[in-house]
Tab-separated table of C-alpha atoms and ligand atoms in Angstrom:
chain	number	residue	atom	x	y	z
A	10	MET	CA	-2.715	22.332	22.534
A	11	ASN	CA	-0.659	22.698	25.758
A	12	ASP	CA	2.347	20.859	24.339
A	13	LYS	CA	3.736	23.561	22.156
A	14	GLU	CA	6.685	21.427	20.958
A	15	ILE	CA	4.419	18.796	19.409
A	16	GLU	CA	1.835	21.359	18.243
A	17	LYS	CA	4.612	23.143	16.264
A	18	LEU	CA	5.784	19.926	14.691
A	19	ILE	CA	2.265	18.916	13.701
A	20	ALA	CA	1.781	22.343	12.121
A	21	ALA	CA	5.191	22.107	10.358
A	22	GLU	CA	4.287	18.728	8.888
A	23	GLY	CA	0.928	20.078	7.689
A	24	LYS	CA	2.710	23.034	6.013
A	25	ARG	CA	5.200	20.595	4.370
A	26	GLN	CA	2.332	18.521	2.955
A	27	ARG	CA	0.281	21.538	1.995
A	28	GLU	CA	3.152	23.381	0.161
A	29	GLY	CA	4.698	20.413	-1.536
A	30	LEU	CA	3.729	17.535	-3.814
A	31	GLU	CA	3.544	14.209	-1.969
A	32	MET	CA	4.458	11.677	-4.576
A	33	ILE	CA	5.435	8.732	-2.494
A	34	PRO	CA	3.082	6.066	-3.981
A	35	SER	CA	2.148	4.567	-0.638
A	36	GLU	CA	1.003	7.847	0.843
A	37	ASN	CA	-2.274	9.826	0.603
A	38	HIS	CA	-4.168	12.684	2.304
A	39	THR	CA	-7.126	11.521	4.453
A	40	SER	CA	-10.376	13.379	4.808
A	41	ALA	CA	-11.341	15.560	7.778
A	42	ASP	CA	-13.836	12.910	8.865
A	43	VAL	CA	-11.103	10.271	8.960
A	44	LEU	CA	-8.954	12.626	11.046
A	45	LYS	CA	-11.865	13.367	13.374
A	46	ALA	CA	-12.407	9.603	14.077
A	47	LEU	CA	-8.698	9.107	14.650
A	48	GLY	CA	-8.620	11.945	17.200
A	49	SER	CA	-11.718	10.696	19.191
A	50	ARG	CA	-12.318	9.214	22.602
A	51	LEU	CA	-12.467	5.759	21.024
A	52	THR	CA	-8.669	5.611	21.548
A	53	ASP	CA	-9.228	5.260	25.257
A	54	LYS	CA	-11.149	2.050	25.130
A	55	TYR	CA	-9.867	-1.527	25.594
A	56	SER	CA	-11.891	-4.258	23.789
A	57	GLU	CA	-9.800	-7.393	23.319
A	58	GLY	CA	-11.799	-9.964	21.457
A	59	TYR	CA	-14.393	-9.427	18.756
A	60	PRO	CA	-17.836	-7.727	18.749
A	61	GLY	CA	-20.160	-9.532	21.125
A	62	MET	CA	-17.202	-11.548	22.561
A	63	ARG	CA	-15.040	-9.140	24.442
A	64	TYR	CA	-12.887	-9.479	27.566
A	65	TYR	CA	-13.969	-6.078	28.775
A	66	GLY	CA	-17.158	-4.266	29.794
A	67	GLY	CA	-18.405	-1.026	28.189
A	68	CYS	CA	-17.870	-2.242	24.642
A	69	GLU	CA	-21.354	-1.530	23.251
A	70	TYR	CA	-20.259	1.413	21.109
A	71	VAL	CA	-16.932	0.000	19.967
A	72	ASP	CA	-18.714	-3.231	19.076
A	73	ALA	CA	-21.053	-1.123	16.834
A	74	VAL	CA	-18.065	0.653	15.310
A	75	GLU	CA	-16.197	-2.579	14.495
A	76	ASN	CA	-19.368	-4.186	13.061
A	77	LEU	CA	-19.814	-1.245	10.733
A	78	ALA	CA	-16.230	-1.393	9.665
A	79	ARG	CA	-16.441	-5.138	8.954
A	80	ASP	CA	-19.780	-4.828	7.166
A	81	ARG	CA	-18.446	-2.010	4.969
A	82	ALA	CA	-15.298	-3.903	4.140
A	83	LYS	CA	-17.308	-7.025	3.218
A	84	ALA	CA	-19.668	-5.040	0.962
A	85	LEU	CA	-16.895	-3.032	-0.728
A	86	PHE	CA	-14.698	-5.998	-1.573
A	87	GLY	CA	-17.343	-8.573	-1.986
A	88	VAL	CA	-16.185	-11.092	0.681
A	89	SER	CA	-18.054	-12.891	3.516
A	90	HIS	CA	-15.487	-12.135	6.177
A	91	ALA	CA	-13.350	-9.178	7.161
A	92	ASN	CA	-10.975	-8.730	10.079
A	93	VAL	CA	-10.335	-4.990	10.550
A	94	GLN	CA	-8.086	-5.241	13.654
A	95	PRO	CA	-4.600	-5.615	12.222
A	96	TYR	CA	-2.529	-2.652	13.568
A	97	SER	CA	-0.867	-2.308	10.047
A	98	GLY	CA	0.222	-4.348	7.026
A	99	SER	CA	3.228	-6.104	8.429
A	100	PRO	CA	1.317	-7.411	11.536
A	101	ALA	CA	-1.515	-8.425	9.233
A	102	ASN	CA	0.864	-10.417	7.066
A	103	GLN	CA	2.385	-11.982	10.157
A	104	ALA	CA	-1.126	-13.139	11.157
A	105	ILE	CA	-1.701	-14.752	7.806
A	106	TYR	CA	1.533	-16.845	8.051
A	107	PHE	CA	0.672	-17.665	11.684
A	108	ALA	CA	-2.807	-18.845	10.594
A	109	LEU	CA	-1.815	-20.966	7.594
A	110	VAL	CA	1.694	-22.328	7.908
A	111	ASP	CA	4.172	-23.700	10.485
A	112	PRO	CA	7.745	-22.555	11.161
A	113	GLY	CA	10.050	-24.226	8.648
A	114	ASP	CA	7.366	-24.575	6.006
A	115	THR	CA	8.211	-23.332	2.513
A	116	VAL	CA	6.715	-19.981	1.583
A	117	MET	CA	7.176	-17.886	-1.504
A	118	GLY	CA	7.067	-14.222	-2.313
A	119	MET	CA	8.473	-11.481	-4.630
A	120	HIS	CA	11.913	-10.315	-3.693
A	121	LEU	CA	11.914	-6.829	-2.066
A	122	TYR	CA	14.626	-5.565	-4.443
A	123	PHE	CA	12.416	-6.534	-7.412
A	124	GLY	CA	9.385	-4.686	-6.021
A	125	GLY	CA	8.028	-7.054	-3.345
A	126	HIS	CA	7.720	-6.450	0.421
A	127	MET	CA	9.878	-7.369	3.430
A	128	THR	CA	7.134	-9.532	4.811
A	129	HIS	CA	6.939	-11.591	1.599
A	130	GLY	CA	9.939	-13.625	2.609
A	131	LEU	CA	12.977	-11.339	2.867
A	132	LYS	CA	15.748	-13.207	4.598
A	133	VAL	CA	16.215	-10.625	7.412
A	134	ASN	CA	12.464	-10.419	8.055
A	135	PHE	CA	10.509	-12.857	10.239
A	136	SER	CA	8.972	-14.180	7.080
A	137	GLY	CA	12.407	-15.384	5.847
A	138	THR	CA	13.589	-16.395	9.225
A	139	TYR	CA	10.874	-18.510	10.731
A	140	TYR	CA	9.794	-20.008	7.383
A	141	ARG	CA	11.892	-21.447	4.539
A	142	SER	CA	11.409	-18.671	2.066
A	143	VAL	CA	12.117	-18.845	-1.708
A	144	GLN	CA	11.764	-15.644	-3.669
A	145	TYR	CA	10.586	-15.002	-7.188
A	146	HIS	CA	11.563	-12.029	-9.293
A	147	THR	CA	10.661	-9.956	-12.411
A	148	GLY	CA	12.260	-10.661	-15.717
A	149	LYS	CA	14.641	-8.309	-17.401
A	150	ASP	CA	11.669	-6.435	-18.894
A	151	GLY	CA	10.463	-5.619	-15.359
A	152	TYR	CA	7.333	-7.716	-15.673
A	153	LEU	CA	6.577	-10.451	-13.101
A	154	ASP	CA	8.215	-13.637	-14.367
A	155	TYR	CA	5.282	-16.042	-14.292
A	156	GLY	CA	7.480	-18.675	-15.923
A	157	GLU	CA	10.040	-18.510	-13.117
A	158	MET	CA	7.225	-18.689	-10.560
A	159	THR	CA	5.750	-21.751	-12.151
A	160	LYS	CA	9.153	-23.571	-12.202
A	161	MET	CA	9.853	-22.582	-8.580
A	162	VAL	CA	6.454	-23.840	-7.402
A	163	LYS	CA	7.112	-27.181	-9.079
A	164	THR	CA	10.548	-27.639	-7.537
A	165	GLU	CA	10.096	-25.940	-4.143
A	166	LYS	CA	6.432	-26.865	-3.456
A	167	PRO	CA	5.584	-23.897	-1.339
A	168	LYS	CA	2.637	-24.061	1.105
A	169	LEU	CA	1.851	-20.350	0.744
A	170	ILE	CA	2.534	-17.800	-1.956
A	171	PHE	CA	2.416	-14.000	-1.386
A	172	VAL	CA	1.588	-11.837	-4.424
A	173	GLY	CA	1.691	-8.140	-4.055
A	174	ALA	CA	4.178	-5.397	-4.309
A	175	THR	CA	5.504	-2.043	-3.194
A	176	ALA	CA	7.201	-1.076	-6.442
A	177	TYR	CA	5.524	-2.854	-9.394
A	178	PRO	CA	3.895	-0.667	-12.053
A	179	ARG	CA	1.756	-3.364	-13.776
A	180	ILE	CA	-1.377	-5.409	-13.064
A	181	PHE	CA	-1.411	-8.792	-11.399
A	182	GLU	CA	-3.067	-11.613	-13.301
A	183	TRP	CA	-4.848	-13.235	-10.512
A	184	ALA	CA	-6.339	-16.213	-12.267
A	185	ARG	CA	-2.984	-17.136	-13.684
A	186	LEU	CA	-1.372	-16.733	-10.198
A	187	ARG	CA	-4.061	-19.010	-8.722
A	188	GLU	CA	-3.287	-21.731	-11.345
A	189	ILE	CA	0.352	-21.453	-10.353
A	190	ALA	CA	-0.442	-21.697	-6.605
A	191	ASP	CA	-2.685	-24.764	-7.267
A	192	ILE	CA	0.346	-26.683	-8.659
A	193	SER	CA	1.573	-27.144	-5.146
A	194	GLY	CA	-1.785	-26.679	-3.399
A	195	ALA	CA	-0.430	-23.456	-1.906
A	196	TRP	CA	-2.483	-20.765	-0.175
A	197	LEU	CA	-2.507	-17.746	-2.512
A	198	ILE	CA	-2.293	-14.518	-0.577
A	199	ALA	CA	-2.942	-11.284	-2.359
A	200	ASP	CA	-1.383	-8.249	-0.648
A	201	ILE	CA	-3.155	-5.374	-2.369
A	202	SER	CA	-1.954	-2.685	0.072
A	203	HIS	CA	-0.801	-0.465	-2.773
A	204	ILE	CA	-3.677	-0.986	-5.140
A	205	ALA	CA	-6.767	-1.492	-2.913
A	206	GLY	CA	-8.283	1.872	-3.977
A	207	LEU	CA	-7.798	0.966	-7.577
A	208	VAL	CA	-9.459	-2.364	-7.056
A	209	VAL	CA	-12.457	-0.619	-5.446
A	210	ALA	CA	-12.577	1.788	-8.368
A	211	GLY	CA	-12.397	-1.026	-10.908
A	212	ALA	CA	-9.073	0.330	-12.182
A	213	HIS	CA	-7.251	-2.911	-11.255
A	214	PRO	CA	-8.602	-6.556	-11.335
A	215	SER	CA	-9.748	-7.753	-7.969
A	216	PRO	CA	-8.080	-10.851	-6.481
A	217	VAL	CA	-11.310	-11.812	-4.659
A	218	GLY	CA	-12.412	-15.268	-5.947
A	219	GLN	CA	-8.841	-16.214	-6.903
A	220	ALA	CA	-6.731	-15.551	-3.814
A	221	HIS	CA	-7.607	-17.485	-0.674
A	222	VAL	CA	-6.799	-14.476	1.481
A	223	VAL	CA	-6.626	-10.777	0.631
A	224	MET	CA	-4.710	-8.341	2.793
A	225	THR	CA	-4.636	-4.606	2.396
A	226	THR	CA	-3.435	-1.628	4.366
A	227	THR	CA	-5.967	1.108	4.649
A	228	HIS	CA	-3.876	4.166	4.321
A	229	LYS	CA	-2.571	4.018	0.719
A	230	THR	CA	-4.781	4.271	-2.389
A	231	LEU	CA	-7.703	3.338	-0.101
A	232	ARG	CA	-7.215	6.762	1.619
A	233	GLY	CA	-7.947	5.814	5.134
A	234	PRO	CA	-6.032	5.923	8.417
A	235	ARG	CA	-2.976	3.753	8.959
A	236	GLY	CA	-4.217	0.283	9.534
A	237	ALA	CA	-4.933	-2.988	7.651
A	238	MET	CA	-7.697	-5.539	6.950
A	239	ILE	CA	-7.709	-9.257	6.161
A	240	LEU	CA	-10.480	-10.373	3.829
A	241	CYS	CA	-11.593	-13.901	3.007
A	242	ASN	CA	-14.508	-16.160	2.199
A	243	GLY	CA	-15.557	-19.135	4.213
A	244	ASN	CA	-17.990	-20.667	6.524
A	245	PRO	CA	-16.844	-23.395	8.911
A	246	SER	CA	-19.235	-26.296	8.455
A	247	ASN	CA	-18.184	-28.106	11.555
A	248	PRO	CA	-17.370	-25.733	14.493
A	249	LEU	CA	-15.451	-28.480	16.259
A	250	LYS	CA	-12.988	-28.655	13.365
A	251	ALA	CA	-12.808	-24.881	12.719
A	252	ALA	CA	-9.121	-24.769	13.521
A	253	GLU	CA	-8.180	-27.206	10.695
A	254	ARG	CA	-6.380	-25.420	7.845
A	255	ARG	CA	-9.106	-25.795	5.256
A	256	PRO	CA	-10.499	-22.953	2.977
A	257	GLU	CA	-13.919	-23.000	4.654
A	258	ASN	CA	-12.254	-22.299	8.015
A	259	LEU	CA	-10.373	-19.234	6.887
A	260	PRO	CA	-12.464	-16.668	8.849
A	261	THR	CA	-11.758	-18.613	12.102
A	262	LEU	CA	-8.130	-19.209	11.296
A	263	ILE	CA	-7.523	-15.538	10.546
A	264	ASP	CA	-9.498	-14.227	13.560
A	265	ARG	CA	-7.653	-16.567	15.986
A	266	ALA	CA	-4.300	-15.617	14.488
A	267	ILE	CA	-4.954	-11.916	15.141
A	268	ILE	CA	-6.203	-12.494	18.710
A	269	PRO	CA	-5.156	-14.349	20.777
A	270	GLY	CA	-2.425	-15.285	18.264
A	271	LEU	CA	-0.660	-11.980	17.840
A	272	GLN	CA	-2.365	-8.871	19.013
A	273	GLY	CA	-4.066	-7.475	22.002
A	274	GLY	CA	-6.692	-4.765	22.173
A	275	PRO	CA	-7.809	-3.364	18.801
A	276	HIS	CA	-7.211	0.363	18.188
A	277	ASN	CA	-10.875	1.459	18.187
A	278	HIS	CA	-10.186	4.971	16.961
A	279	GLN	CA	-8.356	3.448	14.034
A	280	THR	CA	-11.249	1.070	13.432
A	281	ALA	CA	-13.702	3.897	13.360
A	282	ALA	CA	-11.462	5.824	10.909
A	283	ILE	CA	-11.261	2.761	8.727
A	284	ALA	CA	-15.132	2.549	8.794
A	285	VAL	CA	-15.270	6.236	7.704
A	286	ALA	CA	-12.783	5.689	4.842
A	287	LEU	CA	-14.718	2.590	3.640
A	288	ARG	CA	-17.884	4.584	3.466
A	289	GLU	CA	-16.123	7.233	1.489
A	290	ALA	CA	-14.634	4.553	-0.815
A	291	ALA	CA	-18.214	3.274	-1.478
A	292	GLN	CA	-19.295	6.626	-2.998
A	293	PRO	CA	-19.334	6.964	-6.831
A	294	SER	CA	-16.847	9.817	-6.616
A	295	PHE	CA	-14.232	7.332	-5.229
A	296	LYS	CA	-14.493	5.317	-8.436
A	297	GLN	CA	-13.607	8.455	-10.399
A	298	TYR	CA	-10.819	9.153	-8.001
A	299	GLY	CA	-9.296	5.690	-8.432
A	300	ARG	CA	-9.533	5.932	-12.208
A	301	GLN	CA	-7.978	9.451	-12.207
A	302	ILE	CA	-4.977	8.109	-10.185
A	303	VAL	CA	-4.228	5.774	-13.045
A	304	LYS	CA	-4.875	8.383	-15.758
A	305	ASN	CA	-2.523	10.734	-13.995
A	306	ALA	CA	0.166	8.124	-13.588
A	307	LYS	CA	-0.080	7.277	-17.348
A	308	ILE	CA	0.301	10.976	-18.336
A	309	LEU	CA	3.190	11.469	-16.012
A	310	ALA	CA	4.826	8.311	-17.488
A	311	GLU	CA	4.286	9.493	-21.033
A	312	GLU	CA	5.754	12.908	-20.323
A	313	LEU	CA	8.841	11.500	-18.585
A	314	LEU	CA	9.378	9.007	-21.429
A	315	LYS	CA	9.377	11.987	-23.805
A	316	LYS	CA	12.207	13.467	-21.630
A	317	ASP	CA	14.158	10.259	-22.015
A	318	TYR	CA	13.495	8.730	-18.497
A	319	LYS	CA	13.760	4.955	-18.420
A	320	LEU	CA	10.606	3.600	-16.808
A	321	VAL	CA	10.742	-0.001	-15.500
A	322	THR	CA	8.378	-1.966	-17.884
A	323	GLY	CA	8.238	1.154	-20.086
A	324	GLY	CA	5.236	2.689	-18.378
A	325	THR	CA	2.511	2.008	-15.880
A	326	ASP	CA	-0.964	0.361	-15.397
A	327	ASN	CA	-1.453	1.610	-11.899
A	328	HIS	CA	-0.609	4.429	-9.566
A	329	LEU	CA	3.185	4.244	-9.656
A	330	LEU	CA	6.243	4.812	-11.679
A	331	LEU	CA	9.584	3.121	-11.097
A	332	ILE	CA	12.390	5.051	-12.831
A	333	ASP	CA	15.884	3.779	-13.504
A	334	LEU	CA	18.016	6.851	-13.470
A	335	THR	CA	21.247	5.291	-14.719
A	336	ASN	CA	21.089	7.082	-18.076
A	337	LYS	CA	20.524	10.458	-16.250
A	338	LYS	CA	23.876	10.046	-14.432
A	339	ILE	CA	22.332	10.557	-11.030
A	340	ILE	CA	21.660	8.037	-8.292
A	341	GLY	CA	18.233	7.589	-6.550
A	342	ALA	CA	19.294	9.250	-3.325
A	343	ASP	CA	20.538	12.388	-5.034
A	344	ALA	CA	17.390	12.617	-7.197
A	345	GLU	CA	15.230	12.189	-4.002
A	346	LYS	CA	17.174	15.016	-2.291
A	347	ALA	CA	16.952	17.360	-5.229
A	348	LEU	CA	13.268	16.763	-5.716
A	349	SER	CA	12.722	17.230	-1.969
A	350	LYS	CA	14.470	20.635	-2.137
A	351	ALA	CA	12.203	21.503	-5.076
A	352	GLY	CA	9.057	20.526	-3.007
A	353	ILE	CA	8.350	17.146	-4.604
A	354	THR	CA	8.594	14.121	-2.195
A	355	VAL	CA	9.540	10.735	-3.712
A	356	ASN	CA	11.660	7.917	-2.515
A	357	LYS	CA	14.829	6.281	-3.785
A	358	ASN	CA	14.223	2.668	-4.845
A	359	THR	CA	15.993	-0.315	-6.270
A	360	VAL	CA	15.085	-1.243	-9.879
A	361	PRO	CA	15.085	-4.892	-10.989
A	362	PHE	CA	18.627	-6.322	-11.345
A	363	ASP	CA	19.967	-3.091	-9.691
A	364	PRO	CA	23.711	-3.262	-9.747
A	365	ARG	CA	23.819	-0.730	-6.819
A	366	SER	CA	22.987	-1.457	-3.194
A	367	PRO	CA	19.444	-1.074	-1.720
A	368	PHE	CA	20.829	1.666	0.577
A	369	SER	CA	21.952	3.576	-2.479
A	370	PRO	CA	19.830	2.306	-5.351
A	371	SER	CA	19.708	3.419	-9.039
A	372	GLY	CA	16.121	4.438	-9.116
A	373	ILE	CA	13.274	6.419	-7.639
A	374	ARG	CA	9.632	5.475	-7.088
A	375	MET	CA	6.851	7.950	-7.469
A	376	GLY	CA	3.100	7.852	-7.557
A	377	THR	CA	-0.150	9.868	-8.017
A	378	PRO	CA	-2.565	8.908	-5.189
A	379	ALA	CA	-2.021	12.002	-2.937
A	380	ILE	CA	-1.737	14.616	-5.764
A	381	THR	CA	-4.891	13.185	-7.296
A	382	THR	CA	-6.692	13.527	-3.942
A	383	ARG	CA	-5.863	17.225	-4.156
A	384	GLY	CA	-7.711	17.470	-7.471
A	385	MET	CA	-4.740	17.502	-9.881
A	386	LYS	CA	-5.455	16.126	-13.333
A	387	GLU	CA	-3.814	15.564	-16.661
A	388	LYS	CA	-2.853	19.183	-17.279
A	389	GLU	CA	-1.088	19.405	-13.920
A	390	MET	CA	0.758	16.132	-14.593
A	391	VAL	CA	2.356	17.646	-17.635
A	392	GLN	CA	3.581	20.548	-15.488
A	393	ILE	CA	4.780	18.292	-12.700
A	394	ALA	CA	6.724	16.103	-15.119
A	395	SER	CA	8.550	19.188	-16.340
A	396	TRP	CA	9.361	20.197	-12.816
A	397	ILE	CA	10.585	16.727	-11.925
A	398	ASP	CA	12.921	16.835	-15.032
A	399	GLU	CA	14.186	20.289	-14.144
A	400	ALA	CA	14.910	19.446	-10.549
A	401	ILE	CA	16.741	16.182	-11.532
A	402	SER	CA	18.731	17.864	-14.264
A	403	SER	CA	19.694	20.743	-11.922
A	404	ALA	CA	20.274	18.617	-8.846
A	405	SER	CA	23.392	20.549	-7.778
A	406	ASP	CA	22.007	23.985	-8.560
A	407	ALA	CA	20.543	25.405	-5.271
A	408	LYS	CA	19.228	28.484	-6.951
A	409	ILE	CA	17.100	26.525	-9.454
A	410	LEU	CA	15.819	24.144	-6.709
A	411	THR	CA	14.847	27.154	-4.579
A	412	ARG	CA	13.032	28.737	-7.457
A	413	LEU	CA	11.179	25.557	-8.204
A	414	ASN	CA	10.308	25.292	-4.473
A	415	LYS	CA	8.665	28.663	-4.649
A	416	GLN	CA	6.787	27.890	-7.865
A	417	ILE	CA	5.517	24.567	-6.560
A	418	GLY	CA	4.447	26.164	-3.232
A	419	GLU	CA	2.386	28.766	-5.178
A	420	PHE	CA	0.945	26.039	-7.458
A	421	CYS	CA	-0.068	23.936	-4.403
A	422	LYS	CA	-2.221	26.722	-2.992
A	423	LYS	CA	-4.748	26.022	-5.745
A	424	PHE	CA	-5.071	22.360	-4.570
A	425	PRO	CA	-5.841	22.352	-0.836
A	426	LEU	CA	-5.553	19.256	1.346
A	427	PRO	CA	-8.968	17.597	2.000
A	428	SER	CA	-9.224	19.096	5.512
A	429	ASP	CA	-8.335	22.623	4.342
A	430	PRO	CA	-10.728	25.350	3.279
A	431	ALA	CA	-11.186	25.773	-0.439
A	432	PRO	CA	-8.994	28.473	-2.049
A	433	LYS	CA	-10.558	31.841	-2.592
A	434	ALA	CA	-11.790	32.327	-6.241
B	519	DSN	N1	6.263	1.172	3.265
B	519	DSN	C1	5.321	0.737	2.281
B	519	DSN	C2	5.657	1.333	1.004
B	519	DSN	O1	6.119	2.520	0.977
B	519	DSN	O2	5.379	0.830	-0.041
B	519	DSN	C3	5.225	-0.716	2.204
B	519	DSN	O3	5.043	-1.207	3.493
C-alpha cells in the first residue's frame, strides 16, 4: 500500500483485534472471503435501481451479484422478498418507516435506555422527531414488559411497532408480540440485527410469519460485512395498486422506499460480501457456531454470577450479558477502561431503570459472537470470566492490568482471526 499512514493504522487495528478479546456483542470477525469481496472492483460500479432495472449500463455482473444475495437471503430466512441494498441498519429502519407510515403517525418501540435502539423512536432520533413516538420498557426484572406494551397499544393505537434490541439478553416471543400489534392493526417490525445469526442457527425463534417486516444488519451475529437487509413476504395482486399500504404490497413498498425514496447507488462490493456471508451462514457449521455463541454466553453468565455479578434478568438466552455493576462499586465507563487495558473490549451501557446518565451508565454490555468465531468454547469462557473479574476488581492497579494484557495476548495466539494462518502445533 502506498499510503503508509493508513496502512499502519489498518495493521494496528488488526493487531488490536488479534491480541485482544472482542466482546462487544454487536461485533464479529468476518471471513477472508468476505474481506476479499469488500476489497474488490465492485466498489467502482454505479447501479441505481434493481437487477434488470438499472439507470446505468454495464450492470450485468452486479445484477448477478445482487440476485445471488437476494436469493440466498430469501432461502436462509424463508421469505419471498429480500432487499439487500440498505447501507446499514439505521437507513434500513428509516426506509421501513418511510414505506409504512406518514410523519406525525404514532409509532412504538423499546426505549434505548432499556435496551432498544435509537431508530426505534428515541426523541432525538428521526424516528422520534418525524413521528409521534411512544416508548415501551422492560419491567423491574429486566424482561420485556408485555403487559405495558398491551396497555400502550390500546391507549396510543400505534400504526407501527418496532421490536428488537441492542441490549436485551432474552428471547422475543414473536407470536405474542403479533397479537399485541394486531390490537391496533399496527405493522409489526422485527429488528433482529443482534440475533440474526442465532435465528439462522435455530438458537432463537424466527419472527418470520409473525412480523410483517424483518430487518437485520449483516455484520453482527450473521458475521458478514457492514450492511443490512429488509425481508418480507408479499406478492402484489394488482400492480396498479402496488403502492397501497397493504401486506401483499410490502415488497414494492420496501423497494420503493430504499430507492428512489432514500438511497442512491447500492454498494456493490458490500452486496457481494453479504452474498458471501449468506452462503457461509447456510453451511451446517454455521448452525453449530450460532449454538456455541449461546452456550458460551450462558457459561460466561454462570461464572460471573458465581462471582456475585448482577446480570440483568439474571442470565441470558442469547449472545449477550448486561451487567449492573452497582454492587461492585465501579461505574460502566471505568470497568470498560480497565477491561480495555487488560485486552478485553466491551462497552459501557445503561441498565433498566439506571439512576445514572446514559453518558456514564451503571453497567456494561458484553457478548460472545466474536470470541466464538475464533473457536473459543466453554473452557475458555471460564478463564475469560475469571480475567473479567480480576480486571474489574483491580481497575486502578496498572500492574495487574498490564499482566492480564500480556496473558490475554498470549492466550489469543491460540485462536487466530478467520483470515489469519492457523497457529503452529
Ligand atoms: N451500534 C449497534 C450496537 O452496538 O448494538 C446498534 O446499532
